[in-house]
mmCIF file of C-alpha atoms in Angstrom:
data_model
loop_
_atom_site.group_PDB
_atom_site.id
_atom_site.type_symbol
_atom_site.label_atom_id
_atom_site.label_comp_id
_atom_site.label_asym_id
_atom_site.label_seq_id
_atom_site.Cartn_x
_atom_site.Cartn_y
_atom_site.Cartn_z
ATOM 1 C CA UNK A 37 6.070 16.077 -20.578
ATOM 2 C CA UNK A 38 3.179 14.914 -21.154
ATOM 3 C CA UNK A 39 3.504 11.786 -20.123
ATOM 4 C CA UNK A 40 1.885 10.325 -17.026
ATOM 5 C CA UNK A 41 3.334 7.702 -14.393
ATOM 6 C CA UNK A 42 0.787 4.903 -13.582
ATOM 7 C CA UNK A 43 2.086 3.005 -11.003
ATOM 8 C CA UNK A 44 1.338 -0.818 -8.886
ATOM 9 C CA UNK A 45 1.743 -1.227 -5.660
ATOM 10 C CA UNK A 46 1.692 -4.676 -2.681
ATOM 11 C CA UNK A 47 -0.151 -4.838 0.232
ATOM 12 C CA UNK A 48 2.523 -5.382 3.388
ATOM 13 C CA UNK A 49 1.979 -6.136 7.087
ATOM 14 C CA UNK A 50 5.238 -5.140 8.164
ATOM 15 C CA UNK A 51 7.053 -1.567 7.796
ATOM 16 C CA UNK A 52 10.013 -3.437 6.360
ATOM 17 C CA UNK A 53 8.663 -6.224 3.950
ATOM 18 C CA UNK A 54 9.473 -6.057 0.637
ATOM 19 C CA UNK A 55 7.925 -7.034 -2.589
ATOM 20 C CA UNK A 56 6.468 -10.477 -2.563
ATOM 21 C CA UNK A 57 8.442 -13.397 -3.420
ATOM 22 C CA UNK A 58 11.246 -11.630 -2.488
ATOM 23 C CA UNK A 59 13.207 -12.274 0.805
ATOM 24 C CA UNK A 60 15.071 -9.938 2.983
ATOM 25 C CA UNK A 61 18.511 -9.237 1.326
ATOM 26 C CA UNK A 62 17.730 -11.527 -1.430
ATOM 27 C CA UNK A 63 19.212 -8.867 -4.235
ATOM 28 C CA UNK A 64 20.382 -12.044 -7.094
ATOM 29 C CA UNK A 65 16.980 -14.326 -5.721
ATOM 30 C CA UNK A 66 14.250 -15.512 -8.771
ATOM 31 C CA UNK A 67 10.781 -14.105 -7.602
ATOM 32 C CA UNK A 68 7.470 -16.203 -7.941
ATOM 33 C CA UNK A 69 5.266 -15.500 -10.414
ATOM 34 C CA UNK A 70 3.135 -11.902 -9.952
ATOM 35 C CA UNK A 71 -0.389 -13.146 -9.418
ATOM 36 C CA UNK A 72 -2.633 -9.312 -8.397
ATOM 37 C CA UNK A 73 -5.384 -9.087 -6.399
ATOM 38 C CA UNK A 74 -8.869 -8.735 -7.568
ATOM 39 C CA UNK A 75 -10.588 -5.302 -8.108
ATOM 40 C CA UNK A 76 -12.227 -4.524 -4.795
ATOM 41 C CA UNK A 77 -15.985 -3.881 -4.753
ATOM 42 C CA UNK A 78 -16.170 -1.179 -2.113
ATOM 43 C CA UNK A 79 -13.940 1.964 -0.077
ATOM 44 C CA UNK A 80 -12.761 0.568 1.998
ATOM 45 C CA UNK A 81 -11.753 -2.632 1.438
ATOM 46 C CA UNK A 82 -12.886 -4.706 3.561
ATOM 47 C CA UNK A 83 -11.254 -7.355 5.874
ATOM 48 C CA UNK A 84 -11.271 -10.054 3.800
ATOM 49 C CA UNK A 85 -9.420 -8.345 0.858
ATOM 50 C CA UNK A 86 -6.645 -7.581 2.911
ATOM 51 C CA UNK A 87 -6.183 -10.699 3.819
ATOM 52 C CA UNK A 88 -5.941 -12.345 0.685
ATOM 53 C CA UNK A 89 -2.454 -14.198 -0.093
ATOM 54 C CA UNK A 90 -1.949 -12.614 -3.145
ATOM 55 C CA UNK A 91 -0.242 -9.438 -2.146
ATOM 56 C CA UNK A 92 -0.016 -7.804 -5.483
ATOM 57 C CA UNK A 93 -2.232 -5.013 -5.513
ATOM 58 C CA UNK A 94 -1.923 -3.950 -9.190
ATOM 59 C CA UNK A 95 -4.151 -0.818 -9.019
ATOM 60 C CA UNK A 96 -3.475 0.046 -12.701
ATOM 61 C CA UNK A 97 -6.270 -2.904 -13.839
ATOM 62 C CA UNK A 98 -8.688 -1.671 -12.080
ATOM 63 C CA UNK A 99 -11.685 -0.237 -14.400
ATOM 64 C CA UNK A 100 -11.584 3.316 -12.287
ATOM 65 C CA UNK A 101 -8.092 3.876 -12.881
ATOM 66 C CA UNK A 102 -8.444 3.030 -16.433
ATOM 67 C CA UNK A 103 -11.419 5.444 -16.758
ATOM 68 C CA UNK A 104 -9.037 8.546 -15.075
ATOM 69 C CA UNK A 105 -6.838 7.983 -17.715
ATOM 70 C CA UNK A 106 -9.221 8.198 -20.472
ATOM 71 C CA UNK A 107 -10.353 11.360 -18.891
ATOM 72 C CA UNK A 108 -6.598 12.653 -19.415
ATOM 73 C CA UNK A 109 -6.309 11.731 -22.589
ATOM 74 C CA UNK A 110 -9.675 13.879 -23.414
ATOM 75 C CA UNK A 111 -8.690 16.904 -21.377
ATOM 76 C CA UNK A 112 -5.658 16.668 -22.371
ATOM 77 C CA UNK A 113 -3.392 19.910 -21.657
ATOM 78 C CA UNK A 114 -6.187 22.069 -22.062
ATOM 79 C CA UNK A 115 -6.769 22.489 -18.445
ATOM 80 C CA UNK A 116 -4.027 22.223 -15.752
ATOM 81 C CA UNK A 117 -4.227 19.889 -12.929
#
């Protein structure tokens, strides 16, 4: 179809870590409010960014991602990706 899927993610330190605010085997637990990290100012990100206690990364809010969405709208189906 015409839709582009844009998803965000969360940071983790262990491969079996779940999303922030959810404990292991807690299917019905309520979660903590989502607090996003700020947009990184450099790549690769500095150690301080990786150590931010807010584990939600929220890439969909980054300025560069917004520009990619605008680009896709402009190009549309004219160019195969």
